[in-house]
Amino acid sequence: MNRPDLPRAPARAVVLVPACNRIIGLHPFHVAGQKYIDAVRLAGCLPLVVPSAQAHEIDELLDLADGVFLTGSPSNVHPRHFDEVVHDPSLPLDPVRDDWTLPLIPRALERGIPLFAICRGFQETNVALGGTLHQAVQERPGLMDHRSDDAQAVDVQYGPAHAVSVVPGGLLDTLLGGADFKVNSLHGQGVNRLAPGLRAEATAPDGIIEAFSLPSAPAFNLGVQWHPEWQARDNPVSMKLLRAFGDACRSFRELNRESVRERPRVP
Ligand SMILES: N[C@@H](CCC(=O)NCCCC(=O)O)C(=O)O
């Protein structure tokens, strides 16, 4: 029965976007990058930025979600989550974000909620599932420097930096048709030990894992180390990934939102 006086599910799939935490002036703020919010809209979904959450609020939040989108951030995942001490104390951390995204990630995956994780979000996902990170990839023998040059213009920083090799037969291969391509690169941390169950989907020329998925999870999930949200509208690879994520969120919503089924179809 369709009761117009009752609240109904939004017309678009709702995607949770965990915020970062910054001190601005004298006070703490919750922030989310505009380009990530724009990317969620490009996926055809409704972004819902979440400031932070207590552990007991995670399922309540996921009850609202048709997808989870984990953004990049200048902050590092705190190494205590992979049993290491901080290597470079001059680099920013965001323990408030860690404390709720790390339990959020496995819970979202086991509930079959689609997940798209970018850069810091990619690293969080690996750690949340039991993997580890290099804290300074550039200091590891044989590995490249994957950081950007802050002195460069932003278009240069987010411009193509290196090629990635797509692993044949995986999700990325299926989505992109197997073509290798170039990606931007703005990270000092990187996957060291891949979490159990994660499948590498692409690698950098030095072997660093640049994308992974969790095949055992019931729904679409993809983590990428690069920034597909950057000028996504003009990037065919980015748009394929965002559309696939958005389609998965819409499928989740159709299957799981009672009120959506009652809603008259939009012509
Ligand atoms: N701090 C981590 C993750 C790097 C990252 O997410 N960079 C993007 C920051 C700015 C943006 O949101 O585009 C690392 O250094 O590995």
Coordinates of C-alpha atoms in Angstrom, one line a residue, residues 107-223:
R107 CA 30.3 -5.4 8.4
A108 CA 29.2 -3.7 5.2
L109 CA 30.8 -6.5 3.1
E110 CA 29.2 -9.3 5.1
R111 CA 25.8 -7.6 4.8
G112 CA 26.2 -7.5 1.0
I113 CA 26.4 -3.7 0.8
P114 CA 28.4 -2.6 -2.2
L115 CA 31.8 -0.9 -1.4
F116 CA 34.1 1.3 -3.4
A117 CA 37.3 2.3 -1.7
I118 CA 39.8 4.8 -3.0
C119 CA 43.4 5.4 -1.9
R120 CA 43.2 5.8 1.9
G121 CA 40.0 3.9 1.7
F122 CA 41.7 1.1 -0.2
Q123 CA 44.4 1.0 2.4
E124 CA 41.8 1.0 5.2
T125 CA 40.0 -1.9 3.6
N126 CA 43.2 -4.0 3.4
V127 CA 43.9 -3.3 7.1
A128 CA 40.3 -3.8 8.2
L129 CA 40.4 -7.3 6.6
G130 CA 43.7 -8.3 8.3
G131 CA 46.3 -7.0 5.8
T132 CA 49.3 -4.7 6.4
L133 CA 50.7 -1.6 4.7
H134 CA 54.1 -0.3 3.9
Q135 CA 54.3 3.0 5.8
A136 CA 56.7 4.5 3.3
V137 CA 56.6 2.6 0.0
Q138 CA 59.4 4.8 -1.4
E139 CA 61.8 3.6 1.3
R140 CA 61.4 0.0 0.4
P141 CA 64.1 -1.5 -1.8
G142 CA 63.0 -2.0 -5.4
L143 CA 59.7 -0.1 -5.0
M144 CA 58.9 3.2 -6.7
D145 CA 58.1 6.5 -5.1
H146 CA 54.3 6.6 -5.4
R147 CA 53.9 10.1 -3.9
S148 CA 53.0 13.2 -5.9
D149 CA 55.1 16.4 -5.9
D150 CA 53.2 18.9 -3.8
A151 CA 55.1 21.7 -5.6
Q152 CA 53.4 20.7 -8.9
A153 CA 50.0 22.1 -10.1
V154 CA 47.1 20.0 -9.1
D155 CA 46.5 18.8 -12.6
V156 CA 50.0 17.5 -12.7
Q157 CA 49.7 15.9 -9.2
Y158 CA 46.5 14.0 -10.3
G159 CA 47.7 13.4 -13.8
P160 CA 48.8 10.0 -15.2
A161 CA 51.9 8.7 -13.2
H162 CA 52.4 5.1 -14.0
A163 CA 50.7 2.2 -15.8
V164 CA 48.8 -0.5 -14.0
S165 CA 48.6 -4.1 -15.2
V166 CA 45.2 -5.6 -14.8
V167 CA 45.1 -9.2 -13.5
P168 CA 43.4 -11.4 -16.1
G169 CA 40.1 -13.0 -15.2
G170 CA 39.3 -10.7 -12.2
L171 CA 36.6 -8.1 -11.6
L172 CA 38.6 -5.2 -13.1
D173 CA 39.4 -7.3 -16.2
T174 CA 35.7 -8.0 -16.6
L175 CA 34.8 -4.3 -16.1
L176 CA 37.5 -2.8 -18.2
G177 CA 38.1 -5.5 -20.9
G178 CA 41.6 -6.2 -20.0
A179 CA 43.3 -3.1 -21.2
D180 CA 46.3 -1.9 -19.1
F181 CA 46.1 1.9 -18.5
K182 CA 47.8 4.7 -16.7
V183 CA 46.7 6.0 -13.3
N184 CA 47.6 8.9 -11.0
S185 CA 49.5 8.2 -7.8
L186 CA 49.4 10.2 -4.6
H187 CA 50.3 7.8 -1.8
G188 CA 53.1 7.1 0.6
Q189 CA 51.5 4.1 2.3
G190 CA 50.8 1.0 0.1
V191 CA 49.7 -2.6 0.5
N192 CA 52.4 -4.8 2.0
R193 CA 50.6 -8.0 3.0
L194 CA 47.3 -8.4 1.2
A195 CA 44.5 -9.4 3.6
P196 CA 43.3 -13.0 3.5
G197 CA 40.6 -13.4 0.9
L198 CA 41.4 -10.3 -1.1
R199 CA 42.2 -10.8 -4.7
A200 CA 44.8 -8.5 -6.4
E201 CA 43.1 -6.9 -9.4
A202 CA 45.9 -4.8 -10.7
T203 CA 49.6 -4.0 -10.0
A204 CA 52.0 -1.2 -10.6
P205 CA 55.3 -1.7 -12.5
D206 CA 57.1 -2.3 -9.2
G207 CA 54.6 -5.0 -8.1
I208 CA 52.7 -2.8 -5.6
I209 CA 49.0 -3.8 -5.6
E210 CA 46.9 -1.1 -7.1
A211 CA 43.5 -2.7 -6.9
F212 CA 41.8 -5.6 -5.1
S213 CA 38.4 -7.1 -4.5
L214 CA 36.9 -9.6 -2.1
P215 CA 35.4 -12.3 -4.3
S216 CA 33.7 -14.1 -1.4
A217 CA 31.6 -11.0 -0.5
P218 CA 28.0 -11.2 -1.8
A219 CA 28.1 -7.8 -3.5
F220 CA 30.2 -5.6 -5.7
N221 CA 33.3 -4.4 -3.9
L222 CA 36.5 -2.8 -5.4
G223 CA 39.4 -1.0 -3.9

